[in-house]
Every structure is written in structure tokens, then in C-alpha cells.
Amino acid sequence: MSEKTTAQDGTSDTNADTTEKTTTNGIAKAAPASSLSAKERDEIATLPYEEARDRLIQSVQALEAGGLNLDQSMRQWELGEALAKRAQTLLSEVRAKLDAAQAQQESSADTAGTQSNLD
């Protein structure tokens, strides 16, 4: 679906509707449009923590520096959100592993250094 609009300078512009339809329990709802492509989202989903963090810092710095137009600002914000989500997911995974290791250590601490530990 396209919508024709008139810009302030009098020229016309055709904008494609970039919202996607998703279905939940048979009810269609519009997903928000995103300036990030599926390829970019897939790339972000595979980044290691340090790279996601560094790219997030760059995105925040670009926003803080100013001088971006609205579309550029929105793109940086969306990029930052995706990068922050990736970094948080990785941190949560590490936290879960540490918690599991700590629980394992605590459960084996009762028998550490005893004859039953050597059997």
C-alpha cells in the first residue's frame, strides 16, 4: 500500500507502508515499521558481547553529538535498541551459567574433601 504526500516544497513523495502484519491467536496486528533490515537484525543477533557494546556506544555517541535529521536519529535509536537487547541477552546467558555453576559448587561443597567425594 502506498500513500502519496506533498512535501513542504510542493513536490510529491510516495511512501510505501513498511509495517508488517503479524498474527497472534488469529488476530492480525500491525508491527511497527523499522529502518533496520532483516539482514542487519540477523547480523546483530550474532555479535559477540564486546562488539555489540562497542557499536551501542557509537550509536549513543552519534545521538548525543546531534546534527542528525529525524530519520537518522530514529535509525540510530533503533540500532541502539537492537544492540542493547543483544548485549543484555548475552549478559543474561552468562549470569544464568554463573548461577548454575555456583549452585553446583554449593551442592558439592558438602562432600568436598571427604571420603565420599573420592568414591
JSON list of C-alpha atoms in Angstrom, two decimals:
[
{"chain": "A", "resi": 1, "resn": "MET", "atom": "CA", "xyz": [0.00, 0.00, 0.00]},
{"chain": "A", "resi": 2, "resn": "SER", "atom": "CA", "xyz": [1.40, 3.41, -0.95]},
{"chain": "A", "resi": 3, "resn": "GLU", "atom": "CA", "xyz": [0.44, 6.84, 0.21]},
{"chain": "A", "resi": 4, "resn": "LYS", "atom": "CA", "xyz": [1.13, 9.96, -1.79]},
{"chain": "A", "resi": 5, "resn": "THR", "atom": "CA", "xyz": [2.05, 13.03, 0.21]},
{"chain": "A", "resi": 6, "resn": "THR", "atom": "CA", "xyz": [3.07, 16.56, -0.65]},
{"chain": "A", "resi": 7, "resn": "ALA", "atom": "CA", "xyz": [6.28, 17.87, 0.84]},
{"chain": "A", "resi": 8, "resn": "GLN", "atom": "CA", "xyz": [6.68, 21.42, 2.09]},
{"chain": "A", "resi": 9, "resn": "ASP", "atom": "CA", "xyz": [8.47, 22.37, -1.12]},
{"chain": "A", "resi": 10, "resn": "GLY", "atom": "CA", "xyz": [5.41, 21.34, -3.16]},
{"chain": "A", "resi": 11, "resn": "THR", "atom": "CA", "xyz": [6.91, 18.15, -4.59]},
{"chain": "A", "resi": 12, "resn": "SER", "atom": "CA", "xyz": [5.10, 14.87, -4.18]},
{"chain": "A", "resi": 13, "resn": "ASP", "atom": "CA", "xyz": [6.57, 11.87, -2.46]},
{"chain": "A", "resi": 14, "resn": "THR", "atom": "CA", "xyz": [5.32, 8.30, -2.44]},
{"chain": "A", "resi": 15, "resn": "ASN", "atom": "CA", "xyz": [5.98, 6.42, 0.79]},
{"chain": "A", "resi": 16, "resn": "ALA", "atom": "CA", "xyz": [5.45, 2.68, 0.93]},
{"chain": "A", "resi": 17, "resn": "ASP", "atom": "CA", "xyz": [3.73, 1.38, 4.03]},
{"chain": "A", "resi": 18, "resn": "THR", "atom": "CA", "xyz": [6.52, -0.54, 5.75]},
{"chain": "A", "resi": 19, "resn": "THR", "atom": "CA", "xyz": [4.51, -2.08, 8.55]},
{"chain": "A", "resi": 20, "resn": "GLU", "atom": "CA", "xyz": [4.34, -5.83, 8.63]},
{"chain": "A", "resi": 21, "resn": "LYS", "atom": "CA", "xyz": [1.30, -7.83, 9.63]},
{"chain": "A", "resi": 22, "resn": "THR", "atom": "CA", "xyz": [1.71, -10.38, 12.38]},
{"chain": "A", "resi": 23, "resn": "THR", "atom": "CA", "xyz": [-0.92, -12.73, 13.67]},
{"chain": "A", "resi": 24, "resn": "THR", "atom": "CA", "xyz": [-1.49, -13.62, 17.30]},
{"chain": "A", "resi": 25, "resn": "ASN", "atom": "CA", "xyz": [-4.25, -16.11, 18.02]},
{"chain": "A", "resi": 26, "resn": "GLY", "atom": "CA", "xyz": [-5.77, -15.39, 14.62]},
{"chain": "A", "resi": 27, "resn": "ILE", "atom": "CA", "xyz": [-5.88, -11.62, 15.24]},
{"chain": "A", "resi": 28, "resn": "ALA", "atom": "CA", "xyz": [-3.87, -9.52, 12.80]},
{"chain": "A", "resi": 29, "resn": "LYS", "atom": "CA", "xyz": [-1.98, -6.59, 14.19]},
{"chain": "A", "resi": 30, "resn": "ALA", "atom": "CA", "xyz": [0.46, -4.17, 12.62]},
{"chain": "A", "resi": 31, "resn": "ALA", "atom": "CA", "xyz": [4.08, -4.46, 13.66]},
{"chain": "A", "resi": 32, "resn": "PRO", "atom": "CA", "xyz": [5.95, -1.18, 13.93]},
{"chain": "A", "resi": 33, "resn": "ALA", "atom": "CA", "xyz": [7.97, -0.20, 10.89]},
{"chain": "A", "resi": 34, "resn": "SER", "atom": "CA", "xyz": [11.72, -0.45, 11.30]},
{"chain": "A", "resi": 35, "resn": "SER", "atom": "CA", "xyz": [14.58, 1.09, 9.41]},
{"chain": "A", "resi": 36, "resn": "LEU", "atom": "CA", "xyz": [16.71, -1.98, 10.20]},
{"chain": "A", "resi": 37, "resn": "SER", "atom": "CA", "xyz": [16.66, -4.71, 7.59]},
{"chain": "A", "resi": 38, "resn": "ALA", "atom": "CA", "xyz": [16.26, -8.37, 8.43]},
{"chain": "A", "resi": 39, "resn": "LYS", "atom": "CA", "xyz": [19.90, -8.84, 7.41]},
{"chain": "A", "resi": 40, "resn": "GLU", "atom": "CA", "xyz": [21.02, -6.16, 9.89]},
{"chain": "A", "resi": 41, "resn": "ARG", "atom": "CA", "xyz": [18.91, -7.70, 12.65]},
{"chain": "A", "resi": 42, "resn": "ASP", "atom": "CA", "xyz": [20.37, -11.14, 11.89]},
{"chain": "A", "resi": 43, "resn": "GLU", "atom": "CA", "xyz": [23.89, -9.69, 11.98]},
{"chain": "A", "resi": 44, "resn": "ILE", "atom": "CA", "xyz": [23.25, -8.03, 15.35]},
{"chain": "A", "resi": 45, "resn": "ALA", "atom": "CA", "xyz": [21.86, -11.31, 16.70]},
{"chain": "A", "resi": 46, "resn": "THR", "atom": "CA", "xyz": [25.24, -12.98, 16.10]},
{"chain": "A", "resi": 47, "resn": "LEU", "atom": "CA", "xyz": [27.50, -10.26, 17.51]},
{"chain": "A", "resi": 48, "resn": "PRO", "atom": "CA", "xyz": [29.71, -11.09, 20.47]},
{"chain": "A", "resi": 49, "resn": "TYR", "atom": "CA", "xyz": [29.09, -9.00, 23.58]},
{"chain": "A", "resi": 50, "resn": "GLU", "atom": "CA", "xyz": [32.09, -6.70, 23.20]},
{"chain": "A", "resi": 51, "resn": "GLU", "atom": "CA", "xyz": [31.22, -5.77, 19.62]},
{"chain": "A", "resi": 52, "resn": "ALA", "atom": "CA", "xyz": [27.55, -5.19, 20.44]},
{"chain": "A", "resi": 53, "resn": "ARG", "atom": "CA", "xyz": [28.62, -2.98, 23.37]},
{"chain": "A", "resi": 54, "resn": "ASP", "atom": "CA", "xyz": [31.10, -1.00, 21.27]},
{"chain": "A", "resi": 55, "resn": "ARG", "atom": "CA", "xyz": [28.58, -0.44, 18.48]},
{"chain": "A", "resi": 56, "resn": "LEU", "atom": "CA", "xyz": [25.97, 0.59, 21.05]},
{"chain": "A", "resi": 57, "resn": "ILE", "atom": "CA", "xyz": [28.40, 3.17, 22.43]},
{"chain": "A", "resi": 58, "resn": "GLN", "atom": "CA", "xyz": [28.97, 4.53, 18.91]},
{"chain": "A", "resi": 59, "resn": "SER", "atom": "CA", "xyz": [25.22, 4.77, 18.33]},
{"chain": "A", "resi": 60, "resn": "VAL", "atom": "CA", "xyz": [24.68, 6.65, 21.59]},
{"chain": "A", "resi": 61, "resn": "GLN", "atom": "CA", "xyz": [27.57, 9.00, 20.81]},
{"chain": "A", "resi": 62, "resn": "ALA", "atom": "CA", "xyz": [26.09, 9.73, 17.38]},
{"chain": "A", "resi": 63, "resn": "LEU", "atom": "CA", "xyz": [22.77, 10.65, 19.01]},
{"chain": "A", "resi": 64, "resn": "GLU", "atom": "CA", "xyz": [24.42, 12.75, 21.70]},
{"chain": "A", "resi": 65, "resn": "ALA", "atom": "CA", "xyz": [26.55, 14.62, 19.18]},
{"chain": "A", "resi": 66, "resn": "GLY", "atom": "CA", "xyz": [23.42, 15.85, 17.42]},
{"chain": "A", "resi": 67, "resn": "GLY", "atom": "CA", "xyz": [23.30, 17.10, 13.88]},
{"chain": "A", "resi": 68, "resn": "LEU", "atom": "CA", "xyz": [21.25, 14.13, 12.67]},
{"chain": "A", "resi": 69, "resn": "ASN", "atom": "CA", "xyz": [17.95, 14.57, 10.91]},
{"chain": "A", "resi": 70, "resn": "LEU", "atom": "CA", "xyz": [14.87, 12.81, 12.25]},
{"chain": "A", "resi": 71, "resn": "ASP", "atom": "CA", "xyz": [15.28, 9.70, 10.08]},
{"chain": "A", "resi": 72, "resn": "GLN", "atom": "CA", "xyz": [18.95, 9.35, 11.00]},
{"chain": "A", "resi": 73, "resn": "SER", "atom": "CA", "xyz": [18.13, 9.81, 14.68]},
{"chain": "A", "resi": 74, "resn": "MET", "atom": "CA", "xyz": [15.40, 7.18, 14.54]},
{"chain": "A", "resi": 75, "resn": "ARG", "atom": "CA", "xyz": [17.73, 4.76, 12.78]},
{"chain": "A", "resi": 76, "resn": "GLN", "atom": "CA", "xyz": [20.44, 5.29, 15.43]},
{"chain": "A", "resi": 77, "resn": "TRP", "atom": "CA", "xyz": [17.86, 4.80, 18.17]},
{"chain": "A", "resi": 78, "resn": "GLU", "atom": "CA", "xyz": [16.55, 1.56, 16.60]},
{"chain": "A", "resi": 79, "resn": "LEU", "atom": "CA", "xyz": [20.10, 0.34, 16.11]},
{"chain": "A", "resi": 80, "resn": "GLY", "atom": "CA", "xyz": [20.90, 1.16, 19.72]},
{"chain": "A", "resi": 81, "resn": "GLU", "atom": "CA", "xyz": [17.81, -0.68, 20.95]},
{"chain": "A", "resi": 82, "resn": "ALA", "atom": "CA", "xyz": [18.72, -3.80, 18.96]},
{"chain": "A", "resi": 83, "resn": "LEU", "atom": "CA", "xyz": [22.34, -3.68, 20.15]},
{"chain": "A", "resi": 84, "resn": "ALA", "atom": "CA", "xyz": [21.32, -3.14, 23.78]},
{"chain": "A", "resi": 85, "resn": "LYS", "atom": "CA", "xyz": [18.92, -6.09, 23.57]},
{"chain": "A", "resi": 86, "resn": "ARG", "atom": "CA", "xyz": [21.70, -8.31, 22.15]},
{"chain": "A", "resi": 87, "resn": "ALA", "atom": "CA", "xyz": [24.17, -7.26, 24.85]},
{"chain": "A", "resi": 88, "resn": "GLN", "atom": "CA", "xyz": [21.56, -7.80, 27.60]},
{"chain": "A", "resi": 89, "resn": "THR", "atom": "CA", "xyz": [20.70, -11.24, 26.24]},
{"chain": "A", "resi": 90, "resn": "LEU", "atom": "CA", "xyz": [24.36, -12.26, 26.30]},
{"chain": "A", "resi": 91, "resn": "LEU", "atom": "CA", "xyz": [24.81, -10.91, 29.83]},
{"chain": "A", "resi": 92, "resn": "SER", "atom": "CA", "xyz": [21.70, -12.80, 30.98]},
{"chain": "A", "resi": 93, "resn": "GLU", "atom": "CA", "xyz": [23.07, -16.02, 29.47]},
{"chain": "A", "resi": 94, "resn": "VAL", "atom": "CA", "xyz": [26.37, -15.56, 31.30]},
{"chain": "A", "resi": 95, "resn": "ARG", "atom": "CA", "xyz": [24.53, -14.78, 34.55]},
{"chain": "A", "resi": 96, "resn": "ALA", "atom": "CA", "xyz": [22.49, -17.99, 34.19]},
{"chain": "A", "resi": 97, "resn": "LYS", "atom": "CA", "xyz": [25.69, -20.02, 33.63]},
{"chain": "A", "resi": 98, "resn": "LEU", "atom": "CA", "xyz": [27.36, -18.43, 36.65]},
{"chain": "A", "resi": 99, "resn": "ASP", "atom": "CA", "xyz": [24.31, -19.07, 38.81]},
{"chain": "A", "resi": 100, "resn": "ALA", "atom": "CA", "xyz": [24.22, -22.71, 37.69]},
{"chain": "A", "resi": 101, "resn": "ALA", "atom": "CA", "xyz": [27.94, -23.15, 38.39]},
{"chain": "A", "resi": 102, "resn": "GLN", "atom": "CA", "xyz": [27.56, -21.56, 41.81]},
{"chain": "A", "resi": 103, "resn": "ALA", "atom": "CA", "xyz": [24.61, -23.79, 42.64]},
{"chain": "A", "resi": 104, "resn": "GLN", "atom": "CA", "xyz": [26.61, -26.84, 41.52]},
{"chain": "A", "resi": 105, "resn": "GLN", "atom": "CA", "xyz": [29.56, -25.74, 43.64]},
{"chain": "A", "resi": 106, "resn": "GLU", "atom": "CA", "xyz": [27.34, -25.22, 46.68]},
{"chain": "A", "resi": 107, "resn": "SER", "atom": "CA", "xyz": [25.74, -28.63, 46.29]},
{"chain": "A", "resi": 108, "resn": "SER", "atom": "CA", "xyz": [29.11, -30.39, 46.05]},
{"chain": "A", "resi": 109, "resn": "ALA", "atom": "CA", "xyz": [30.68, -28.35, 48.87]},
{"chain": "A", "resi": 110, "resn": "ASP", "atom": "CA", "xyz": [29.05, -30.59, 51.46]},
{"chain": "A", "resi": 111, "resn": "THR", "atom": "CA", "xyz": [31.13, -33.54, 50.30]},
{"chain": "A", "resi": 112, "resn": "ALA", "atom": "CA", "xyz": [34.31, -31.70, 49.25]},
{"chain": "A", "resi": 113, "resn": "GLY", "atom": "CA", "xyz": [37.38, -33.15, 50.88]},
{"chain": "A", "resi": 114, "resn": "THR", "atom": "CA", "xyz": [35.52, -36.15, 52.31]},
{"chain": "A", "resi": 115, "resn": "GLN", "atom": "CA", "xyz": [35.96, -39.83, 51.58]},
{"chain": "A", "resi": 116, "resn": "SER", "atom": "CA", "xyz": [32.53, -39.89, 49.82]},
{"chain": "A", "resi": 117, "resn": "ASN", "atom": "CA", "xyz": [33.86, -37.37, 47.30]},
{"chain": "A", "resi": 118, "resn": "LEU", "atom": "CA", "xyz": [36.63, -39.79, 46.33]},
{"chain": "A", "resi": 119, "resn": "ASP", "atom": "CA", "xyz": [34.33, -42.75, 45.60]}
]
